[in-house]
Amino acid sequence: MKTLKIALLQILPENTLQANLKKGLSACRKAKKGGADIALFPEMWSCGYSIPNDAKSLQAQAVSAQSEFVSAFGSMAAELNMAIGITFLESFEPLPRNTLVLFNRHGRKALTYAKVHTCDFGEECRLTAGDDFYVTELDTANGVVKIGAMICYDREFPESARILMLKGAEIVLVPNACPMEINRLSQLRGRAYENMMGIATCNYPAGQPDCNGH
């Protein structure tokens, strides 16, 4: 592989699922025009990282991994011949999950990952945590690369990246939704350096509450 280009879609969310679908698909098209092999969204793009207090509202806001919202990004991946990592609040029992689905450039699901280290000290206490980390071989136009995934708070635990490295990950995609300051950036650099692998993180930009791009 000569090069691998990852587009970090650091864009502000809208107020509805349909608006985020439209804006997300438009951002993917822009990423392809820029030569991207993979387009990555910030954390929980479907709802702009909004986690309602009320259980019924939370469930109503969640979408399934087979929903029209998620499937549209699979279709877009095939249309653009570009992998897409779409993030969403996933319908799940007993409570929704914070999930990433990576579609390969043929529009097929290559990886599904639910955030393992949920922030139980905050609003994520209302979510179901994932239970493992996964690595997949991603066929890109420039060759095959082994891709893994973490989400935001996962980076604070060295074991997350170590498990992915031991499973063969060369690049780890990390959707994010928090202020990225020197300590958090240093954690990502540390995870990359100690495991000799690349890390690509995508945060919401300034303008989204408690986020600042970077």
CSV table of C-alpha atoms in Angstrom, one decimal:
chain,number,residue,atom,x,y,z
A,1,MET,CA,0.0,0.0,0.0
A,2,LYS,CA,1.5,3.3,-1.1
A,3,THR,CA,-1.0,5.6,0.6
A,4,LEU,CA,-4.1,5.5,2.7
A,5,LYS,CA,-6.3,8.6,3.0
A,6,ILE,CA,-8.8,8.9,5.9
A,7,ALA,CA,-11.3,11.7,5.8
A,8,LEU,CA,-12.2,12.9,9.3
A,9,LEU,CA,-15.7,14.3,9.0
A,10,GLN,CA,-15.5,16.9,11.8
A,11,ILE,CA,-18.9,18.5,11.1
A,12,LEU,CA,-21.7,19.8,13.3
A,13,PRO,CA,-24.8,17.7,13.6
A,14,GLU,CA,-28.4,18.8,12.8
A,15,ASN,CA,-31.5,18.4,14.9
A,16,THR,CA,-33.1,15.4,13.2
A,17,LEU,CA,-32.1,11.9,12.0
A,18,GLN,CA,-33.0,12.7,8.4
A,19,ALA,CA,-31.0,16.0,8.5
A,20,ASN,CA,-28.0,14.1,9.8
A,21,LEU,CA,-28.4,11.5,7.1
A,22,LYS,CA,-28.5,14.1,4.4
A,23,LYS,CA,-25.6,16.1,5.8
A,24,GLY,CA,-23.6,12.9,6.4
A,25,LEU,CA,-24.0,11.6,2.8
A,26,SER,CA,-23.0,15.0,1.5
A,27,ALA,CA,-19.9,15.0,3.6
A,28,CYS,CA,-19.0,11.5,2.3
A,29,ARG,CA,-19.2,12.8,-1.3
A,30,LYS,CA,-16.9,15.7,-0.4
A,31,ALA,CA,-14.5,13.2,1.2
A,32,LYS,CA,-14.4,11.1,-2.0
A,33,LYS,CA,-13.7,14.2,-4.1
A,34,GLY,CA,-10.7,14.8,-1.7
A,35,GLY,CA,-9.3,11.3,-2.5
A,36,ALA,CA,-10.3,9.5,0.7
A,37,ASP,CA,-10.2,5.7,1.0
A,38,ILE,CA,-12.1,5.8,4.3
A,39,ALA,CA,-14.5,8.4,5.7
A,40,LEU,CA,-15.0,8.5,9.5
A,41,PHE,CA,-17.7,10.2,11.5
A,42,PRO,CA,-17.5,11.6,15.0
A,43,GLU,CA,-19.2,9.7,17.8
A,44,MET,CA,-22.9,8.8,17.6
A,45,TRP,CA,-23.5,10.9,14.4
A,46,SER,CA,-27.1,9.8,14.1
A,47,CYS,CA,-28.2,11.9,17.1
A,48,GLY,CA,-25.2,14.2,17.5
A,49,TYR,CA,-24.2,12.4,20.7
A,50,SER,CA,-27.5,13.2,22.4
A,51,ILE,CA,-28.5,10.8,25.2
A,52,PRO,CA,-32.0,11.6,26.6
A,53,ASN,CA,-32.7,11.0,30.3
A,54,ASP,CA,-36.0,9.3,29.7
A,55,ALA,CA,-35.7,5.6,28.8
A,56,LYS,CA,-38.6,5.8,26.3
A,57,SER,CA,-37.1,8.8,24.6
A,58,LEU,CA,-33.7,7.1,24.5
A,59,GLN,CA,-35.2,4.0,22.8
A,60,ALA,CA,-37.2,6.1,20.4
A,61,GLN,CA,-34.0,7.9,19.3
A,62,ALA,CA,-32.0,4.7,18.7
A,63,VAL,CA,-31.8,3.1,15.2
A,64,SER,CA,-31.1,-0.5,14.3
A,65,ALA,CA,-27.9,-1.6,12.5
A,66,GLN,CA,-30.2,-2.6,9.7
A,67,SER,CA,-32.1,0.7,9.6
A,68,GLU,CA,-32.5,2.9,6.5
A,69,PHE,CA,-30.2,5.4,8.1
A,70,VAL,CA,-27.3,2.9,8.5
A,71,SER,CA,-28.0,1.1,5.2
A,72,ALA,CA,-27.8,4.4,3.3
A,73,PHE,CA,-24.2,4.7,4.2
A,74,GLY,CA,-23.5,1.2,2.9
A,75,SER,CA,-25.1,2.2,-0.4
A,76,MET,CA,-23.1,5.3,-0.5
A,77,ALA,CA,-19.9,3.4,0.2
A,78,ALA,CA,-20.6,1.2,-2.8
A,79,GLU,CA,-21.5,4.2,-5.0
A,80,LEU,CA,-18.3,6.1,-4.1
A,81,ASN,CA,-16.0,3.0,-4.0
A,82,MET,CA,-14.9,4.3,-0.5
A,83,ALA,CA,-15.2,2.8,3.0
A,84,ILE,CA,-17.4,4.6,5.4
A,85,GLY,CA,-17.4,4.4,9.2
A,86,ILE,CA,-20.8,5.5,10.3
A,87,THR,CA,-21.6,6.0,14.0
A,88,PHE,CA,-25.1,5.9,15.6
A,89,LEU,CA,-27.1,5.2,18.8
A,90,GLU,CA,-28.0,1.6,18.2
A,91,SER,CA,-31.3,-0.1,19.2
A,92,PHE,CA,-30.3,-2.8,21.6
A,93,GLU,CA,-31.7,-4.6,24.7
A,94,PRO,CA,-31.9,-3.8,27.5
A,95,LEU,CA,-30.7,-0.3,26.5
A,96,PRO,CA,-29.2,1.2,23.3
A,97,ARG,CA,-25.5,1.0,22.4
A,98,ASN,CA,-22.9,3.5,21.1
A,99,THR,CA,-21.9,1.9,17.8
A,100,LEU,CA,-19.7,2.1,14.8
A,101,VAL,CA,-20.4,0.2,11.6
A,102,LEU,CA,-17.6,0.2,9.0
A,103,PHE,CA,-18.8,-0.4,5.4
A,104,ASN,CA,-16.1,-1.5,2.9
A,105,ARG,CA,-15.9,0.1,-0.6
A,106,HIS,CA,-18.3,-2.5,-1.9
A,107,GLY,CA,-21.0,-1.5,0.5
A,108,ARG,CA,-20.7,-4.6,2.8
A,109,LYS,CA,-20.4,-4.4,6.5
A,110,ALA,CA,-16.7,-5.1,7.4
A,111,LEU,CA,-16.9,-4.4,11.1
A,112,THR,CA,-19.5,-3.6,13.8
A,113,TYR,CA,-18.2,-2.3,17.1
A,114,ALA,CA,-20.0,-1.1,20.2
A,115,LYS,CA,-18.2,1.1,22.7
A,116,VAL,CA,-16.8,-1.1,25.5
A,117,HIS,CA,-15.8,1.6,28.0
A,118,THR,CA,-19.0,3.6,28.4
A,119,CYS,CA,-18.7,6.7,30.6
A,120,ASP,CA,-20.8,5.4,33.5
A,121,PHE,CA,-20.1,8.5,35.5
A,122,GLY,CA,-22.2,10.5,33.0
A,123,GLU,CA,-25.1,10.1,30.6
A,124,GLU,CA,-23.6,7.0,29.1
A,125,CYS,CA,-24.7,5.1,32.2
A,126,ARG,CA,-28.0,4.7,30.3
A,127,LEU,CA,-26.3,2.7,27.5
A,128,THR,CA,-25.4,-0.9,27.1
A,129,ALA,CA,-21.6,-1.5,26.8
A,130,GLY,CA,-20.0,-3.6,24.1
A,131,ASP,CA,-18.0,-6.6,25.2
A,132,ASP,CA,-15.1,-7.0,22.8
A,133,PHE,CA,-12.8,-5.4,20.2
A,134,TYR,CA,-12.6,-6.4,16.6
A,135,VAL,CA,-10.2,-6.2,13.6
A,136,THR,CA,-11.1,-6.7,10.0
A,137,GLU,CA,-9.2,-6.8,6.7
A,138,LEU,CA,-10.4,-3.8,4.7
A,139,ASP,CA,-10.0,-4.0,1.0
A,140,THR,CA,-9.2,-0.5,-0.3
A,141,ALA,CA,-8.4,0.8,-3.8
A,142,ASN,CA,-4.8,1.0,-2.7
A,143,GLY,CA,-4.6,-2.5,-1.1
A,144,VAL,CA,-5.6,-4.4,2.1
A,145,VAL,CA,-5.2,-2.9,5.5
A,146,LYS,CA,-6.2,-4.3,8.9
A,147,ILE,CA,-8.6,-2.0,10.7
A,148,GLY,CA,-9.8,-1.9,14.3
A,149,ALA,CA,-12.0,0.5,16.2
A,150,MET,CA,-12.2,2.2,19.6
A,151,ILE,CA,-14.7,4.9,20.6
A,152,CYS,CA,-13.7,8.0,22.7
A,153,TYR,CA,-13.2,6.9,26.3
A,154,ASP,CA,-11.8,3.5,25.2
A,155,ARG,CA,-8.5,5.4,24.5
A,156,GLU,CA,-8.0,5.9,28.3
A,157,PHE,CA,-7.4,2.2,28.8
A,158,PRO,CA,-4.1,0.9,27.3
A,159,GLU,CA,-5.7,-2.6,27.1
A,160,SER,CA,-8.1,-1.4,24.4
A,161,ALA,CA,-5.4,-0.6,21.9
A,162,ARG,CA,-3.2,-3.5,23.0
A,163,ILE,CA,-6.0,-6.0,22.3
A,164,LEU,CA,-6.5,-4.5,18.8
A,165,MET,CA,-2.7,-4.7,18.1
A,166,LEU,CA,-2.6,-8.3,19.2
A,167,LYS,CA,-5.5,-9.0,16.8
A,168,GLY,CA,-3.4,-7.5,14.0
A,169,ALA,CA,-4.7,-3.9,13.7
A,170,GLU,CA,-2.6,-1.6,11.6
A,171,ILE,CA,-5.0,1.4,11.8
A,172,VAL,CA,-7.5,2.1,14.6
A,173,LEU,CA,-10.5,4.3,13.9
A,174,VAL,CA,-11.6,6.4,16.9
A,175,PRO,CA,-14.9,8.4,16.7
A,176,ASN,CA,-14.9,11.0,19.5
A,177,ALA,CA,-17.2,13.5,21.3
A,178,CYS,CA,-15.3,15.5,23.9
A,179,PRO,CA,-12.8,18.3,24.3
A,180,MET,CA,-9.5,17.1,22.8
A,181,GLU,CA,-6.8,18.7,25.0
A,182,ILE,CA,-3.1,17.8,25.5
A,183,ASN,CA,-3.8,14.9,27.9
A,184,ARG,CA,-6.4,13.2,25.6
A,185,LEU,CA,-4.2,13.8,22.5
A,186,SER,CA,-1.2,12.4,24.4
A,187,GLN,CA,-3.2,9.3,25.3
A,188,LEU,CA,-3.9,8.7,21.6
A,189,ARG,CA,-0.3,9.3,20.7
A,190,GLY,CA,0.8,6.9,23.4
A,191,ARG,CA,-1.6,4.2,22.2
A,192,ALA,CA,-0.2,4.6,18.7
A,193,TYR,CA,3.4,4.6,19.8
A,194,GLU,CA,3.4,1.7,22.2
A,195,ASN,CA,1.5,-0.5,19.8
A,196,MET,CA,3.3,0.7,16.6
A,197,MET,CA,0.0,1.3,14.7
A,198,GLY,CA,-1.8,4.3,13.3
A,199,ILE,CA,-4.8,6.0,15.0
A,200,ALA,CA,-7.3,8.2,13.3
A,201,THR,CA,-9.7,10.1,15.6
A,202,CYS,CA,-12.7,12.2,14.5
A,203,ASN,CA,-14.2,14.7,17.0
A,204,TYR,CA,-17.1,17.2,16.7
A,205,PRO,CA,-15.9,20.7,15.9
A,206,ALA,CA,-16.2,23.8,18.1
A,207,GLY,CA,-19.9,24.7,18.3
A,208,GLN,CA,-20.9,21.3,19.4
A,209,PRO,CA,-21.3,21.3,23.3
A,210,ASP,CA,-18.2,20.1,25.1
A,211,CYS,CA,-16.3,19.6,21.8
A,212,ASN,CA,-13.5,21.5,20.1
A,213,GLY,CA,-12.4,19.6,17.0
A,214,HIS,CA,-8.6,18.9,17.0
